XYZ file of C-alpha atoms in Angstrom:
470
model
C 10.554 -12.690 9.223
C 14.015 -14.137 9.817
C 13.875 -17.702 11.242
C 10.249 -17.212 12.301
C 9.035 -20.547 10.991
C 5.951 -22.133 12.478
C 8.180 -24.828 13.966
C 10.548 -22.344 15.628
C 7.702 -20.243 16.957
C 5.966 -23.320 18.402
C 9.155 -24.265 20.263
C 9.798 -20.687 21.455
C 6.302 -20.333 22.950
C 6.171 -23.933 24.242
C 2.972 -24.471 22.292
C 1.247 -27.304 20.479
C 0.951 -27.119 16.705
C -2.184 -28.387 14.986
C -2.034 -28.346 11.222
C -0.330 -29.711 8.111
C 3.281 -30.714 8.747
C 4.360 -29.289 5.395
C 3.777 -25.784 6.797
C 6.204 -26.180 9.700
C 9.182 -24.739 7.796
C 7.244 -21.765 6.404
C 8.303 -18.350 7.742
C 5.561 -15.938 8.700
C 5.472 -12.503 7.033
C 4.306 -10.512 10.070
C 2.546 -10.738 13.435
C -0.848 -9.061 13.811
C -3.367 -8.799 16.646
C -5.931 -6.755 14.693
C -7.844 -8.876 12.175
C -8.241 -5.820 9.945
C -4.457 -5.735 9.435
C -4.206 -9.343 8.300
C -1.799 -9.862 5.410
C -0.802 -12.842 3.308
C 1.382 -15.258 5.260
C 1.069 -13.570 8.673
C 0.573 -14.984 12.155
C -2.644 -13.813 13.804
C -2.520 -13.676 17.614
C -6.013 -14.145 19.045
C -5.793 -11.849 22.058
C -8.608 -11.985 24.610
C -9.267 -8.311 25.393
C -11.640 -6.694 27.857
C -14.160 -5.979 25.102
C -13.239 -8.228 22.188
C -12.025 -11.825 21.984
C -9.703 -12.262 19.014
C -10.711 -15.914 18.697
C -13.959 -14.752 17.105
C -12.046 -13.463 14.095
C -10.074 -16.618 13.295
C -12.216 -17.630 10.282
C -11.871 -14.111 8.844
C -8.089 -13.941 9.117
C -7.648 -17.364 7.523
C -9.837 -16.268 4.617
C -7.673 -13.145 4.294
C -4.462 -15.124 3.970
C -3.104 -15.651 7.494
C -0.675 -18.571 7.564
C -1.158 -19.607 11.170
C -3.094 -18.616 14.287
C -1.790 -18.268 17.846
C -4.718 -19.212 20.063
C -5.893 -20.447 23.437
C -9.077 -22.057 22.148
C -9.332 -25.842 22.509
C -9.783 -27.486 19.097
C -12.117 -30.110 20.560
C -14.632 -27.333 21.252
C -14.332 -25.594 17.891
C -15.196 -28.162 15.269
C -16.189 -25.323 12.932
C -12.592 -24.073 12.859
C -10.598 -27.266 13.139
C -12.865 -29.839 11.526
C -13.603 -33.340 12.712
C -10.691 -35.699 13.385
C -11.109 -37.367 10.015
C -11.409 -34.047 8.094
C -7.931 -32.731 8.809
C -7.213 -29.304 10.269
C -8.736 -26.329 8.472
C -6.905 -23.687 10.519
C -3.162 -24.157 11.230
C -2.877 -23.199 14.896
C -0.310 -22.951 17.664
C -2.176 -23.602 20.907
C -0.843 -21.981 24.099
C -2.054 -21.303 27.628
C -1.696 -17.507 27.198
C -1.485 -15.728 23.857
C -0.028 -12.601 25.494
C 2.749 -14.569 27.166
C 3.372 -16.458 23.922
C 3.780 -13.152 22.060
C 6.409 -12.091 24.580
C 8.235 -15.397 24.252
C 8.109 -15.227 20.456
C 9.370 -11.624 20.503
C 12.287 -12.626 22.725
C 13.181 -15.362 20.239
C 12.873 -12.991 17.277
C 14.970 -10.283 18.935
C 17.787 -12.845 19.182
C 17.562 -13.339 15.404
C 17.929 -9.603 14.754
C 21.276 -8.494 16.237
C 20.873 -4.771 15.611
C 21.528 -2.319 18.453
C 18.463 -1.271 20.439
C 18.083 1.962 22.382
C 15.618 1.542 25.246
C 13.808 4.719 26.373
C 12.672 4.669 30.011
C 11.310 7.256 32.432
C 8.313 8.664 34.247
C 7.727 11.614 31.926
C 8.726 12.453 28.396
C 9.504 8.967 27.076
C 7.609 9.414 23.829
C 8.991 12.843 22.939
C 12.496 11.667 23.888
C 12.017 8.572 21.724
C 10.986 10.762 18.795
C 13.996 13.049 19.302
C 16.480 10.182 19.588
C 15.019 8.540 16.470
C 15.159 11.875 14.622
C 18.861 12.258 15.416
C 19.847 8.670 14.623
C 17.836 8.742 11.380
C 20.287 11.239 9.927
C 22.750 8.370 9.478
C 20.903 5.099 10.138
C 17.721 3.310 9.031
C 15.800 3.436 12.296
C 12.882 1.417 13.620
C 11.006 3.190 16.403
C 8.017 2.552 18.618
C 4.803 3.747 17.009
C 3.104 6.357 19.191
C 3.637 5.222 22.768
C 3.011 1.525 22.141
C 5.230 0.743 25.100
C 3.599 -1.911 27.303
C 3.762 -5.711 27.498
C 1.850 -6.003 24.241
C 3.244 -2.932 22.494
C 6.911 -3.755 23.038
C 6.690 -7.251 21.499
C 4.733 -5.854 18.557
C 7.481 -3.267 18.000
C 10.137 -5.991 18.081
C 8.153 -7.958 15.470
C 8.474 -4.975 13.098
C 12.270 -5.359 12.937
C 13.538 -6.260 9.474
C 16.948 -6.805 7.877
C 16.977 -3.275 6.459
C 16.881 -1.710 9.938
C 20.237 -0.670 11.370
C 19.104 0.440 14.831
C 15.893 0.420 16.884
C 14.569 2.951 19.401
C 12.052 1.280 21.689
C 10.003 2.978 24.386
C 9.398 0.893 27.517
C 6.616 1.885 29.931
C 5.630 0.273 33.231
C 3.433 0.812 36.269
C 4.138 -2.315 38.357
C 7.189 -4.043 39.773
C 8.438 -6.830 37.525
C 7.159 -5.307 34.276
C 10.467 -3.710 33.294
C 12.221 -6.984 33.993
C 9.893 -8.730 31.527
C 10.228 -6.010 28.877
C 14.013 -5.873 29.141
C 14.191 -9.652 28.767
C 12.554 -9.190 25.358
C 14.379 -6.038 24.218
C 17.908 -6.705 25.566
C 18.835 -3.018 25.145
C 22.335 -2.073 24.038
C 21.714 1.500 25.204
C 19.488 2.614 28.068
C 18.256 6.217 28.198
C 16.446 7.234 31.398
C 14.634 10.568 31.280
C 13.569 11.111 34.907
C 11.966 9.609 37.999
C 8.706 11.458 38.619
C 5.402 10.852 40.365
C 3.559 8.921 37.647
C 2.312 5.486 38.793
C 2.593 6.203 42.507
C -0.622 4.214 42.909
C 1.295 0.990 42.305
C 4.947 1.866 42.953
C 4.205 4.017 46.040
C 7.309 6.256 46.155
C 9.859 7.752 43.767
C 12.386 5.313 45.220
C 9.978 2.533 44.278
C 9.719 3.942 40.756
C 13.533 4.091 40.490
C 13.802 0.482 41.677
C 11.158 -0.713 39.210
C 12.698 1.073 36.227
C 16.202 -0.060 37.166
C 15.113 -3.645 36.537
C 16.165 -2.899 32.940
C 19.787 -3.424 33.934
C 19.122 -7.132 34.550
C 19.233 -7.576 30.763
C 21.466 -4.693 29.758
C 24.294 -5.483 27.303
C 27.736 -5.458 28.932
C 29.327 -3.450 26.122
C 26.453 -0.980 25.897
C 25.776 2.602 26.923
C 23.851 4.213 29.783
C 22.539 7.749 29.278
C 20.904 9.420 32.297
C 19.318 12.740 33.195
C 22.022 14.137 35.454
C 19.669 16.790 36.860
C 17.353 14.153 38.361
C 18.161 13.520 42.014
C 17.174 9.847 41.871
C 18.955 9.030 38.619
C 22.070 10.723 39.984
C 22.367 7.810 42.419
C 22.925 5.302 39.597
C 26.563 4.413 39.192
C 28.125 2.025 36.672
C 26.242 -1.110 35.646
C 27.971 -4.178 34.188
C 31.153 -2.138 34.052
C 29.519 0.672 32.049
C 29.781 4.192 33.497
C 26.778 6.420 32.705
C 26.912 9.434 30.446
C 24.834 12.252 31.930
C 22.879 15.066 30.334
C 21.242 18.047 31.975
C 20.002 21.564 31.624
C 22.910 22.746 33.774
C 26.507 21.787 33.370
C 26.771 20.789 37.003
C 24.393 18.028 38.095
C 23.504 16.979 41.613
C 26.615 14.926 42.247
C 28.155 14.616 38.799
C 29.202 16.944 36.037
C 26.922 16.472 33.071
C 28.634 15.305 29.877
C 25.974 16.999 27.719
C 24.539 20.367 28.728
C 22.917 23.474 27.257
C 23.648 27.174 27.499
C 22.678 30.404 25.708
C 19.031 29.347 25.897
C 16.556 31.616 24.086
C 12.828 30.967 23.984
C 10.879 31.750 20.824
C 7.341 31.243 22.113
C 5.527 28.330 20.542
C 8.068 28.250 17.699
C 10.662 26.539 19.878
C 13.933 27.144 21.697
C 17.443 27.909 20.523
C 20.492 26.966 22.558
C 24.069 25.778 22.413
C 24.506 22.090 23.186
C 27.865 21.051 24.609
C 29.130 17.487 24.343
C 32.548 15.933 24.988
C 35.017 17.840 22.830
C 32.448 19.747 20.781
C 29.353 21.956 20.759
C 26.617 22.930 18.326
C 24.070 25.733 18.133
C 20.580 24.411 17.459
C 17.008 25.561 17.025
C 14.739 23.015 18.696
C 11.454 23.230 16.734
C 9.166 22.700 19.742
C 8.608 24.795 22.877
C 9.242 23.919 26.495
C 12.239 23.433 28.739
C 11.674 19.673 28.589
C 12.546 19.828 24.882
C 16.055 20.965 25.828
C 16.394 17.786 27.858
C 15.057 15.735 24.944
C 17.565 17.373 22.601
C 20.397 16.622 25.032
C 19.317 12.975 25.210
C 19.229 12.908 21.407
C 22.689 14.457 21.237
C 24.032 11.850 23.661
C 22.537 9.009 21.594
C 24.007 10.479 18.420
C 27.387 10.836 20.103
C 27.606 7.202 21.262
C 26.564 5.960 17.815
C 29.241 7.982 16.033
C 27.307 10.882 14.507
C 29.142 14.098 13.753
C 28.220 17.341 15.494
C 26.583 18.559 12.276
C 24.533 15.362 11.948
C 23.359 15.738 15.544
C 22.295 19.336 14.903
C 20.347 18.331 11.778
C 18.641 15.516 13.618
C 17.485 17.793 16.439
C 16.204 20.407 14.007
C 14.322 17.712 12.034
C 12.262 16.772 15.109
C 8.502 16.521 14.603
C 6.018 16.137 17.463
C 3.319 13.470 17.387
C -0.396 14.148 17.415
C -1.478 14.334 21.049
C 2.088 15.061 22.185
C 2.360 18.857 22.351
C 1.300 19.099 18.746
C 0.532 22.707 17.779
C -2.441 23.232 15.471
C -3.381 26.580 13.935
C -7.112 26.422 13.280
C -8.488 29.688 11.945
C -7.944 32.310 14.608
C -7.348 29.811 17.445
C -4.065 28.083 18.310
C -4.501 24.611 19.816
C -1.838 22.835 21.836
C -2.842 19.189 21.454
C -1.218 17.472 24.437
C -4.108 15.192 25.248
C -2.557 11.758 24.942
C -1.612 11.465 28.599
C -0.869 13.473 31.720
C 0.800 13.433 35.115
C 1.704 16.272 37.497
C 5.134 16.941 35.975
C 3.934 16.975 32.364
C 0.906 19.117 33.316
C 3.167 21.740 34.849
C 5.575 21.619 31.912
C 2.727 22.200 29.464
C 1.278 25.049 31.516
C 4.706 26.685 31.593
C 4.796 26.644 27.809
C 1.231 27.928 27.510
C 2.342 30.884 29.626
C 4.689 31.933 26.800
C 1.921 32.094 24.195
C 0.448 35.254 22.719
C -3.198 36.200 23.254
C -5.544 34.807 25.898
C -4.116 31.683 27.500
C -6.719 28.963 28.074
C -6.061 25.614 29.771
C -8.600 22.829 29.306
C -7.490 20.150 31.749
C -8.851 16.739 32.733
C -8.223 14.162 35.432
C -4.860 12.433 35.807
C -4.819 8.720 36.663
C -2.720 6.390 38.829
C -1.634 8.961 41.427
C -2.518 6.965 44.526
C -3.352 8.471 47.907
C -2.115 11.965 46.946
C -4.335 12.307 43.882
C -6.481 15.135 45.291
C -3.450 17.065 46.553
C -1.597 16.674 43.249
C -4.603 17.866 41.249
C -4.932 20.840 43.574
C -1.306 21.761 42.891
C -2.117 22.010 39.184
C -4.684 24.739 39.835
C -2.194 26.700 41.939
C 0.524 26.291 39.311
C -1.810 27.459 36.536
C -2.418 30.628 38.531
C 1.332 31.145 39.026
C 1.792 30.844 35.249
C -0.649 33.670 34.590
C -3.196 31.511 32.756
C -6.266 33.568 31.809
C -8.873 30.801 31.815
C -8.941 27.341 33.399
C -11.618 24.857 32.342
C -11.500 21.612 34.324
C -13.217 18.282 33.664
C -13.628 15.317 35.999
C -14.043 14.731 39.735
C -10.348 15.021 40.571
C -9.914 18.256 38.608
C -12.462 19.825 40.947
C -9.477 20.204 43.288
C -7.581 22.219 40.655
C -10.605 24.445 40.089
C -11.019 25.021 43.823
C -7.354 25.994 44.217
C -7.452 28.338 41.222
C -10.698 30.100 42.122
C -10.031 33.714 42.983
C -6.555 33.529 41.456
C -7.584 33.061 37.812
C -10.322 35.278 36.420
C -12.233 32.571 34.547
C -12.372 29.166 36.265
C -15.022 26.590 35.439
C -15.485 22.961 36.381
C -17.491 20.364 34.475
C -18.545 16.969 35.792
C -18.242 15.365 32.377
C -16.680 15.853 28.977
C -20.129 16.142 27.427
C -20.992 19.146 29.587
C -17.787 20.910 28.600
C -18.325 20.119 24.914
C -21.756 21.749 25.082
C -20.164 25.013 26.268
C -16.919 24.871 24.279
C -17.855 27.174 21.399
C -19.040 29.977 23.655
C -15.955 29.773 25.913
C -13.233 29.908 23.249
C -12.590 33.286 21.620
C -10.704 34.442 18.506
C -7.006 34.827 19.264
C -6.994 32.266 22.096
C -4.193 29.756 22.611
C -5.783 26.637 24.092
C -3.916 23.856 25.896
C -5.837 20.555 25.891
C -4.393 18.005 28.328
C -5.570 15.041 30.414
C -4.892 11.373 30.942
C -5.801 9.257 27.930
C -8.944 7.762 29.488
C -10.558 11.223 29.526
C -10.883 11.092 25.708
C -9.819 14.729 25.275
C -9.032 14.133 21.605
C -12.699 14.989 21.080
C -11.983 18.515 22.287
C -9.075 18.876 19.855
C -11.264 17.649 16.980
C -14.049 20.090 17.887
C -11.670 23.057 18.159
C -9.942 22.102 14.894
C -13.269 22.293 13.076
C -14.151 25.773 14.346
C-alpha cells in the first residue's frame, strides 16, 4: 500500500510503535480486522467489538504472516505476546488509545496518498442501489473501486479506502450516518470530489429528529468537499432542492420529472414503460443529449438511480452510448431487491434493510407482479416516536397496492397488521421469526411472488434461504 510504512502509520495515528526498528520502513500489504482474512505483510487491527475482542487473535494473525498489529492492549500486561524486556518484542505493534479512531486516521492519511477522484453516495434511502448503478456506469470506461455491500459506516468507509490501489482510476464510496457529526468524520476521510445525494427521508428520525435535521447532518459532507468537484442532487426532493452552490460549485439536478420543485432538472426521464419484474424502459435526457435505456430492475426508484448514474457518467466524460451500456449492465446485490426464481415461486429478496420509504417502494413493485402477491414484512428500526404510526402506514399502503397476503413479524409490525385487517384478505402477525418459519411452507403457494423485507436486525435472510430451498 502506497507510503503505508509502519513509521508513517504510527505518525498518522499518533501511536507508539513497539518492535524491531528495521521494520519501520516496511509497507503493509493490506489492512484487515477479521483474523480469518489475514495475509502476508498485512496490518491487523484488533477491534474490540460487542461480542469479540480482536486482541484475542493477535497470536494467530502473527503466525499467519501479519506484519504489524494495531492494538490498545498494554504490553506490560501481555508478556505472552510481547515477551519480557530482555527477550525483545515478539509482536510488532502500534499501540493507540482507540483502534477504531486510529483506523480512521490511517485511512485519512492513505486517502491523501491516492489522488484518484472519489464519488461519495449519500442519502436516506437507496444509497446502495445508487452506488451500484453509478459504479456500473463508470465501469464502462474506468477501473472502479466501490463499497462492498453497504459497508458504509465509520468502520466500513475506512476499510473501503484501504482497498484503493494504483490500478484504480475512480472510487464510488457509500457514506451512511445516523447521528450528527458522523458525516463530518466520514467526509474528512473520503474528501469526495463528487457528492451524489439521493433523498432526505425519514430513516434515522430516532437520532436526527426531523427531515431538516437529517438534511443538516448529511450536508456536513460539504465541509470537506473538493472545490473543483461536482454536486449531483435529486431535484424532486423538497429538502435537497434547498441546497444551492457549495464552494462555488452549482449542483446538477436529476429527477423523474423535468421540472423540479424550484429548479429545472438537468437529467430527467420520459416515455416510461414498466415491464413487471423485468425492469423499466425510458428515455433519459441529459444536457445536449438523450438515450433510450432498459433498466434491468423494477421500481420507480430505479429510474432515479439510473438518472444519478447518467449524471455521474456525464461529469466524468462518458459518451451517451457508454452511459446507456452502463445502466443496462446494472446488477442488483443479494438482499437489495434481488429477484430469485425458485421452482414455481418468485422471491423478491429485499431483506437487507428497511425504512418507510423503501418499504412502500418495494410494495409498489410487488403490486406489478403476476400471480398472488405476498408481502412478508418485519420491523423497521430507528424511527423514533412515530414508529408505531409509520408501521401502521405500511399496512394501509399494502392494502392500497392490492397485495393479496400480508405476513408480519415483530412487535412494531403488529401495527401494520392491524391497519391491513379487513382490507387484505389474508393478514397474519407473528411475534417472532421462528413462529413464522414454522408456518412458512403452508402459507406460500405455487405461483406466488413473495416480497421479503425488514430491517437487518430481523434476520430475514433466513426466510429467503428457506423459500429458495422449496
